[in-house]
Short mmCIF file of C-alpha atoms in Angstrom, two decimals:
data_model
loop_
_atom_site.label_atom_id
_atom_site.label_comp_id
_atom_site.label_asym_id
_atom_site.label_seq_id
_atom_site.Cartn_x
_atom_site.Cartn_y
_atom_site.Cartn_z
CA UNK A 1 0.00 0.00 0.00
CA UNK A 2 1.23 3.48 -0.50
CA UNK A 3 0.36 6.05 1.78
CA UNK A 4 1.21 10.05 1.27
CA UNK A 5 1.28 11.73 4.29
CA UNK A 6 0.93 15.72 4.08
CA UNK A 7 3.03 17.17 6.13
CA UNK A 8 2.85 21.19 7.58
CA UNK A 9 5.76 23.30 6.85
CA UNK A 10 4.38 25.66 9.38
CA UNK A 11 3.35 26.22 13.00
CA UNK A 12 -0.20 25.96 12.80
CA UNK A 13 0.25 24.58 8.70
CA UNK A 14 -2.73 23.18 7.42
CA UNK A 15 -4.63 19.70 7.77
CA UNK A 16 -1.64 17.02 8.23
CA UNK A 17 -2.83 13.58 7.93
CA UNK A 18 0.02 12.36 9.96
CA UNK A 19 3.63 13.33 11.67
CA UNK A 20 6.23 11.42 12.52
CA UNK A 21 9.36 12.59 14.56
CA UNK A 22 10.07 14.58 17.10
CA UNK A 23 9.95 18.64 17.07
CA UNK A 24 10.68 20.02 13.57
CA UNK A 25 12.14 16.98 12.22
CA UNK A 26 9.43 15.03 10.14
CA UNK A 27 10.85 11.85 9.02
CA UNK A 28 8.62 8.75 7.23
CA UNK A 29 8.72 5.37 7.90
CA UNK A 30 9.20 2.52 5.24
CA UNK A 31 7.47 -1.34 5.87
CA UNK A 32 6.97 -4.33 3.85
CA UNK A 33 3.69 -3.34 4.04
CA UNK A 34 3.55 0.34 3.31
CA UNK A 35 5.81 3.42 2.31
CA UNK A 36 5.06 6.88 3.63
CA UNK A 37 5.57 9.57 1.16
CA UNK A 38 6.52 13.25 1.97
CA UNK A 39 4.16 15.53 0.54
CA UNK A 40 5.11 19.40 -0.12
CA UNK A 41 2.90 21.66 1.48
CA UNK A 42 -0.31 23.15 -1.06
CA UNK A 43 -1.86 26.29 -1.27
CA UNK A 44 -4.99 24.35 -0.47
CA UNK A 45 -3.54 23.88 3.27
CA UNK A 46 -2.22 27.04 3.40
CA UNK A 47 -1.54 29.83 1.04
CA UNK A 48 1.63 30.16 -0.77
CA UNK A 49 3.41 32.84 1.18
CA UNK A 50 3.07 30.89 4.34
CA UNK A 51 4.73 28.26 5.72
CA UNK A 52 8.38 27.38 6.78
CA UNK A 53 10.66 27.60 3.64
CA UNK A 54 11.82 24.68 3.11
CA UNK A 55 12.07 23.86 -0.81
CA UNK A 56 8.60 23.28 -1.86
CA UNK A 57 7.74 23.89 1.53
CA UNK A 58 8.42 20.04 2.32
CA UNK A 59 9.34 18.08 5.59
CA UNK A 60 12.85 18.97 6.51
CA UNK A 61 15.59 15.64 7.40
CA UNK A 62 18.65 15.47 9.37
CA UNK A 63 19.49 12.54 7.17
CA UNK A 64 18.87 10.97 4.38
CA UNK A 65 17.88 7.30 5.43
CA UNK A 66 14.11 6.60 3.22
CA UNK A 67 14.67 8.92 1.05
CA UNK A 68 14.92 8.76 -3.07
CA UNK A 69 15.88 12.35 -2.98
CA UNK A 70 16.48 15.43 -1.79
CA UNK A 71 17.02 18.63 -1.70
CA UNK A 72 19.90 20.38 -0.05
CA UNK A 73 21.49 23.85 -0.21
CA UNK A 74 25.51 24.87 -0.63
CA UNK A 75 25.27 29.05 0.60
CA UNK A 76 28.96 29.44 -0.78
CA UNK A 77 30.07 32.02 -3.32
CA UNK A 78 33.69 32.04 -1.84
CA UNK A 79 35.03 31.11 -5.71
CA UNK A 80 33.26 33.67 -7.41
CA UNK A 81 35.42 36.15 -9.42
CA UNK A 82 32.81 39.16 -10.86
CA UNK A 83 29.94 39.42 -8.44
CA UNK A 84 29.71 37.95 -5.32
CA UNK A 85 26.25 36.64 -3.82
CA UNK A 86 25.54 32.94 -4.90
CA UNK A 87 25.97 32.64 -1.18
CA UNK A 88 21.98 33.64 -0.79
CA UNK A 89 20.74 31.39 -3.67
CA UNK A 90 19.61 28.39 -1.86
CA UNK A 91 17.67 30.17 0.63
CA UNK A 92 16.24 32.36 -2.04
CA UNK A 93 14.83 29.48 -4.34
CA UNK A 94 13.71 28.13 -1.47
CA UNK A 95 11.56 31.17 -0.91
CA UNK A 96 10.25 30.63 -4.77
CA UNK A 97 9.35 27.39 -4.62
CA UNK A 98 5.81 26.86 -3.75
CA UNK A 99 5.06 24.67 -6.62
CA UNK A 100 1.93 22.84 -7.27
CA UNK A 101 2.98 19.21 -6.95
CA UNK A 102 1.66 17.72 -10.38
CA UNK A 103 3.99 18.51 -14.25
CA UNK A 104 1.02 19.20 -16.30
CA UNK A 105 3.24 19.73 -19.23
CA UNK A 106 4.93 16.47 -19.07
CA UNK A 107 2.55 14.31 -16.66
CA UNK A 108 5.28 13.70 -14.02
CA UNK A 109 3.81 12.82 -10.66
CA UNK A 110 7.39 13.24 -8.50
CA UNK A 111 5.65 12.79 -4.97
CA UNK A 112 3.39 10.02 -5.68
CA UNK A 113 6.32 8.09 -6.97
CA UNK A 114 9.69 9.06 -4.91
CA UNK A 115 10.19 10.41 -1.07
CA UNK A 116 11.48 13.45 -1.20
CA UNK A 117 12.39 15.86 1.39
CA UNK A 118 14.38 19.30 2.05
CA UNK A 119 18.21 18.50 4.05
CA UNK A 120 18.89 21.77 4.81
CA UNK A 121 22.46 23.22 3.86
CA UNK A 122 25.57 21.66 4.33
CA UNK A 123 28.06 22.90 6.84
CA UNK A 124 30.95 24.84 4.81
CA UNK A 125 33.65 26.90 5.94
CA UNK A 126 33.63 30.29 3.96
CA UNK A 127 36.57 31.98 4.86
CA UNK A 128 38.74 28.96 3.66
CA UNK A 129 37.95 27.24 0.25
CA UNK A 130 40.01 24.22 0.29
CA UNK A 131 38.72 23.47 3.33
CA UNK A 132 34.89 24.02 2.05
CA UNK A 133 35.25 21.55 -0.72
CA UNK A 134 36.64 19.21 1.85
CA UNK A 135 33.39 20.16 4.04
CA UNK A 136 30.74 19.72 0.98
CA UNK A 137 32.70 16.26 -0.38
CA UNK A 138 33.00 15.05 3.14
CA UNK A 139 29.12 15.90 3.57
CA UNK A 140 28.10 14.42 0.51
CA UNK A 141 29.86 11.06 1.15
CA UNK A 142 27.17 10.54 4.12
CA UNK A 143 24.58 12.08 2.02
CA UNK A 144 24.56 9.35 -0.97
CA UNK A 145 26.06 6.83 0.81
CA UNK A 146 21.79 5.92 1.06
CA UNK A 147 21.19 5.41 -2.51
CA UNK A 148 19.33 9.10 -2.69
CA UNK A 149 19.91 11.94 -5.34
CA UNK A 150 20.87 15.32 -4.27
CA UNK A 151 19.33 18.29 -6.01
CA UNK A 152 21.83 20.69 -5.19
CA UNK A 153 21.25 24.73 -4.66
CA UNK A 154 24.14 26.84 -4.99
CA UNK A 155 26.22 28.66 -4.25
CA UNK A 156 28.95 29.19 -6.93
CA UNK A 157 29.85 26.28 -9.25
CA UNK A 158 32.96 25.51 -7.44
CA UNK A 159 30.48 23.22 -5.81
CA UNK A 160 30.36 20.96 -8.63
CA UNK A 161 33.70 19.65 -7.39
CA UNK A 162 33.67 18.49 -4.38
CA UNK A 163 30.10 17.15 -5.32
CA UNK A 164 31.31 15.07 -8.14
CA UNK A 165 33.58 13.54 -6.23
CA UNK A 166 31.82 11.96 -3.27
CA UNK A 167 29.68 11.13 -6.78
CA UNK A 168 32.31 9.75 -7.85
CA UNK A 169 33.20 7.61 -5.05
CA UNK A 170 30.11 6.27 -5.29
CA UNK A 171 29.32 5.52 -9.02
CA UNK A 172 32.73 5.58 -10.61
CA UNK A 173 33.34 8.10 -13.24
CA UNK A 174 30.13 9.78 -14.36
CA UNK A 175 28.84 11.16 -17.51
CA UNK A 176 27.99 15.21 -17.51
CA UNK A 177 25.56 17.45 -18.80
CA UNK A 178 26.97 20.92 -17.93
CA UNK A 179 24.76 23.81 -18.95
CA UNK A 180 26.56 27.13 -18.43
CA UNK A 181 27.58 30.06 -20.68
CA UNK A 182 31.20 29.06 -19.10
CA UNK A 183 33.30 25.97 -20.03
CA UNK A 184 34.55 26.27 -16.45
CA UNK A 185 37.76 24.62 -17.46
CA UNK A 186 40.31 27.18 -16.57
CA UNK A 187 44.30 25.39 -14.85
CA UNK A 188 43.86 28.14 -12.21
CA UNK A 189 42.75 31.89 -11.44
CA UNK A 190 45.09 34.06 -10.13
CA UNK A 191 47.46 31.63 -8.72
CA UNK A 192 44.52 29.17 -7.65
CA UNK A 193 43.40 25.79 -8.46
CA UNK A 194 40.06 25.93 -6.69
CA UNK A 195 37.44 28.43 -7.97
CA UNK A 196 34.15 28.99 -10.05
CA UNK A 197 35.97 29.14 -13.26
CA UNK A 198 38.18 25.74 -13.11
CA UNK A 199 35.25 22.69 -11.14
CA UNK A 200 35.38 20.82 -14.46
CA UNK A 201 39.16 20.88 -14.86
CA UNK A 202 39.71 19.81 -11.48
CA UNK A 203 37.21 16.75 -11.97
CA UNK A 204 38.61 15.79 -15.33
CA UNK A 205 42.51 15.53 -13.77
CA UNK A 206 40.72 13.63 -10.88
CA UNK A 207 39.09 10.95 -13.14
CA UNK A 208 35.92 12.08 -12.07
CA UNK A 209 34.48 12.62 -15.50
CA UNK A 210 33.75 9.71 -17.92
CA UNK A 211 35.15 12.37 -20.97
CA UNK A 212 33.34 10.58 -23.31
CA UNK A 213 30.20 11.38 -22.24
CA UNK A 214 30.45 14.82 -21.26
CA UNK A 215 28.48 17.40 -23.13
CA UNK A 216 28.47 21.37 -22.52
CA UNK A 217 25.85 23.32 -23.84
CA UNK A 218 25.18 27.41 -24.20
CA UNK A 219 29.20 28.01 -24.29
CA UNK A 220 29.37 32.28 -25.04
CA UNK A 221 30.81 35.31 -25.10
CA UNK A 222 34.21 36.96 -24.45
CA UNK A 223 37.04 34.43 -23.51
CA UNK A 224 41.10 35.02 -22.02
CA UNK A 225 42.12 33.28 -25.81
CA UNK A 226 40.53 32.29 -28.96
CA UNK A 227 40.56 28.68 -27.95
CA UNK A 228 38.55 28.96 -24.19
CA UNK A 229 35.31 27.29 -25.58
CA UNK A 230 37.30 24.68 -27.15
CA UNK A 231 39.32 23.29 -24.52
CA UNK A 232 36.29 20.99 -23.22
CA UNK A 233 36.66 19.46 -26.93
CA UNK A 234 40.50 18.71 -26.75
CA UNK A 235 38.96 16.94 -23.28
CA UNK A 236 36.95 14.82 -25.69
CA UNK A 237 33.90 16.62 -24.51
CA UNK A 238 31.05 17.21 -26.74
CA UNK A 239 30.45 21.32 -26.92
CA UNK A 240 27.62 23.05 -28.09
CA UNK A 241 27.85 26.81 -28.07
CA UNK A 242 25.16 29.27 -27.56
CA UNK A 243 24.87 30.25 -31.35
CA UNK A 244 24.33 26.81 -32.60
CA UNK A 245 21.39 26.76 -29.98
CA UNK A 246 19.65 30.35 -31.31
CA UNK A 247 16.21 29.99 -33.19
CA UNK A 248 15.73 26.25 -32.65
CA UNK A 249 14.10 23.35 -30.33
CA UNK A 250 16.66 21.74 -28.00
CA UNK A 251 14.65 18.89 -28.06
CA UNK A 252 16.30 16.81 -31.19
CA UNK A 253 19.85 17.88 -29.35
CA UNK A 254 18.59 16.17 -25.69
CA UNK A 255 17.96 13.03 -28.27
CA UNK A 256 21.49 12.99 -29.42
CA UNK A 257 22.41 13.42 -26.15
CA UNK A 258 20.51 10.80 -24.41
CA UNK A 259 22.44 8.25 -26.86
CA UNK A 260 25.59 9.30 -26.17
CA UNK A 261 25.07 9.24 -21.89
CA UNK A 262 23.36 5.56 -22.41
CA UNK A 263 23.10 3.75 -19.20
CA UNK A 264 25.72 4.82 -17.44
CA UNK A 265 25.35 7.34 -14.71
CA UNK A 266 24.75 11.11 -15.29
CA UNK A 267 25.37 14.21 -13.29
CA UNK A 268 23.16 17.47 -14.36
CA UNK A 269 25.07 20.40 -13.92
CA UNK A 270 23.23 23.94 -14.87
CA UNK A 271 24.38 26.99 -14.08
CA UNK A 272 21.64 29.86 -14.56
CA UNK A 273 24.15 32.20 -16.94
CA UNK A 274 23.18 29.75 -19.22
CA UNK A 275 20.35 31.37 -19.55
CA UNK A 276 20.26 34.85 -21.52
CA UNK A 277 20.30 37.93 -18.37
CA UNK A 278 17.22 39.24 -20.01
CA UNK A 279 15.33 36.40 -18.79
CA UNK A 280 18.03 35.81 -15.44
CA UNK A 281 19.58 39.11 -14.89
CA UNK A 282 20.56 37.76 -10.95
CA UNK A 283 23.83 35.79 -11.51
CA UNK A 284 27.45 37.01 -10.92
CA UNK A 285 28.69 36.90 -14.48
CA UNK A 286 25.97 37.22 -16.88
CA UNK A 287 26.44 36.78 -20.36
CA UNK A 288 24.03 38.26 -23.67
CA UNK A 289 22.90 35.85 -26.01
CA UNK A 290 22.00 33.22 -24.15
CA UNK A 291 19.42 30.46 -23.82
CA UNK A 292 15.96 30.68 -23.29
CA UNK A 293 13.51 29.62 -20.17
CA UNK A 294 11.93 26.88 -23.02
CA UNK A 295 15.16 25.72 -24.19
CA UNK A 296 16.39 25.42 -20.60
CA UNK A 297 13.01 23.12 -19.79
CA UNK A 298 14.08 21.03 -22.93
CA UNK A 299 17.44 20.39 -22.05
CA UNK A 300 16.07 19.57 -18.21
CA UNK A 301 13.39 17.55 -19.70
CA UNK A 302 15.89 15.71 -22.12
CA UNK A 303 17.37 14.31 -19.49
CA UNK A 304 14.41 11.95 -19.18
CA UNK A 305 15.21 8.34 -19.37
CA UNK A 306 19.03 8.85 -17.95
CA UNK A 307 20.60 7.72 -15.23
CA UNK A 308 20.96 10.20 -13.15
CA UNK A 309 22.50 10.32 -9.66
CA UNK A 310 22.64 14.30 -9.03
CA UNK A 311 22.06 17.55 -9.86
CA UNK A 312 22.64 21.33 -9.56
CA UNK A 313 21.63 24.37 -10.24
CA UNK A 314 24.21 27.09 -9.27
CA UNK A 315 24.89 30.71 -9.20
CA UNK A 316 21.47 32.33 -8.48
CA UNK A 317 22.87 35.32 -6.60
CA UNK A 318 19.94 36.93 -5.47
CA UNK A 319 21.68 40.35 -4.89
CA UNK A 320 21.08 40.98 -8.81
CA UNK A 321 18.02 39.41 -9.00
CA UNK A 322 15.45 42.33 -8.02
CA UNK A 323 12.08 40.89 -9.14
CA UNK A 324 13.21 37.19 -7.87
CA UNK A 325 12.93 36.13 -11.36
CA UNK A 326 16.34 34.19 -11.70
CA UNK A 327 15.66 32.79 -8.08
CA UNK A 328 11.92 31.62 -9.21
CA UNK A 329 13.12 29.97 -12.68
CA UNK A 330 16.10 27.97 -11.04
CA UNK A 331 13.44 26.85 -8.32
CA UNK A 332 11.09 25.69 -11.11
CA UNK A 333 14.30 23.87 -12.83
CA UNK A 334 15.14 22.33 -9.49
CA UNK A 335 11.86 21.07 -9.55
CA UNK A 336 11.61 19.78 -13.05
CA UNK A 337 15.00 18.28 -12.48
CA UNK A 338 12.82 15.81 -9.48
CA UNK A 339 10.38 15.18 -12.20
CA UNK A 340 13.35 13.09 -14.39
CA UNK A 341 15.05 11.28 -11.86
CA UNK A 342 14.80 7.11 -12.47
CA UNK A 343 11.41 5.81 -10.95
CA UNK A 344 9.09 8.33 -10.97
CA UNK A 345 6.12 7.82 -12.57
CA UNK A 346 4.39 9.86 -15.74
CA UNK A 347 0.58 10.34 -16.22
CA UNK A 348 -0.64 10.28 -19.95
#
């Protein structure tokens, strides 16, 4: 039997069919006979500015033990090098994602199929970034050592290192889809191996890539040589720039790219510059030219089918982000990033 249990994100939230735990921990409970499903708060319990903010207003874990997923925050912009801020994106999205529970566009039915809840944020140490990718990979060890999928909010994409490898550790080397308007593939900034611009480097002298299926998509703009957007192809990466995604459906792409990851595992890496600053002005180094909210829901939505055993979505920095657009639309790709992980279930 399967049983959803709605759960209040709030002190006096709504009609809760059942809680489990002690105070302000809500955790479920899995039988032979029975598994308890979180449930994100609705508007029809209470209204959408209410309620603790958790992501999607769901239960919030200490751990990750009966869970399929979940969502967890890294509030560290430490690697940034234009405009700080990243630091504030988890809590923002957070804040802008009240969702209604059901994909209408694609019939995915995330919380009828998986258990899902909000982990909080990890513990980092922001004055010292070596030792904060120590802190997130450390973290994340624990954290998938379950079996369940992080949906990461950043945070700068430094994160992406220390993610991939616990990830790494885990599933061996791991195919990519990175979605930035950066290749993220410098040697080193300023002197420094550890930073926003250099995660993927880093993971590919680790071993932590499986180069071969590695794609980068939305690739843009001004670069420190002529060759910057070409260095993930000397990698053996696939790279897809931002011009040879204008005026089109990304959908035949996410086909090509769905044969080339095969069964393998997959890591979804998507960093909101990706997306043209007219759309997502709030991000620390925003690029013109860019992709659109559709194409961004195509290449999310591609990813149907893979195996995938994490995600991200990075440098929201909510600073720049006045209307809470940019935090909103990485929120709603969090989300739809749920809606393609392996086992849940699709209404016609």
């Amino acid at each position: 039997m399967l049983r959803l249990v709605y759960k209040s994100g709030g002190l006096f939230g709504g009609r809760s069919v059942a809680r489990r735990g002690g105070r302000g921990l809500a955790t479920s409970s899995v039988t032979l006979a029975e598994k308890t499903l979180n449930q994100p708060l609705m508007s029809t319990q209470m209204t959408r500015p209410g309620g603790i903010a958790s992501f999607m207003r769901l239960p919030v874990h200490t751990h990750t033990q009966g869970l399929d997923a979940c969502f967890v925050g890294v509030p560290l912009d430490t690697g940034s090098s234009n405009k700080s801020g990243a630091r504030f994106g988890p809590r923002q999205m957070r804040c802008e994602s009240p969702m209604r529970p059901f994909n209408q566009a694609t019939g995915a039915s995330p919380f009828t199929s998986l258990n899902v809840a909000d982990l909080g944020d990890v513990w980092v140490n922001i004055f010292n970034l070596p030792e904060a990718c120590r802190n997130i990979r450390d973290q994340y060890r624990d954290l998938i050592s379950t079996g369940c999928i992080p949906l990461t909010m950043g945070g700068d994409h430094t994160i992406s290192y220390p993610i991939l490898q616990a990830i790494k550790e885990k599933y061996g080397p791991v195919g990519v889809v990175h979605v930035d308007a950066h290749p993220d593939l410098q040697e080193e900034v300023l002197g420094s191996k550890i930073g926003h611009g250099t995660p993927f480097k880093r993971a590919y002298d680790e071993g932590l890539l499986d180069c071969s299926r590695v794609v980068q998509i939305g690739l843009r703009g001004t670069s420190l040589t002529h060759n910057d957007c070409n260095i993930g192809k000397n990698l053996g990466f696939r790279v897809v720039s931002a011009e040879e995604c204008w005026y089109k459906s990304l959908a035949p792409l996410m086909e090509e790219v769905t044969q080339q990851m095969g069964k393998g595992p997959v890591y979804l890496s998507f960093d909101i510059d990706a997306i043209d600053p007219g759309f997502c002005p709030g991000t620390g180094s925003p690029e013109i030219g860019g992709l659109t909210t559709i194409q961004a829901l195509e290449i999310v939505r591609g990813c149907r089918g893979l195996n995938m055993v994490g995600c991200d979505l990075v440098e929201v920095s909510p600073p720049y982000d006045f209307e809470g657009t940019t935090a909103a639309t990485g929120a709603h790709l969090l989300y739809e990033m749920l809606c393609v992980l392996p086992g849940v279930k699709y209404h016609s």
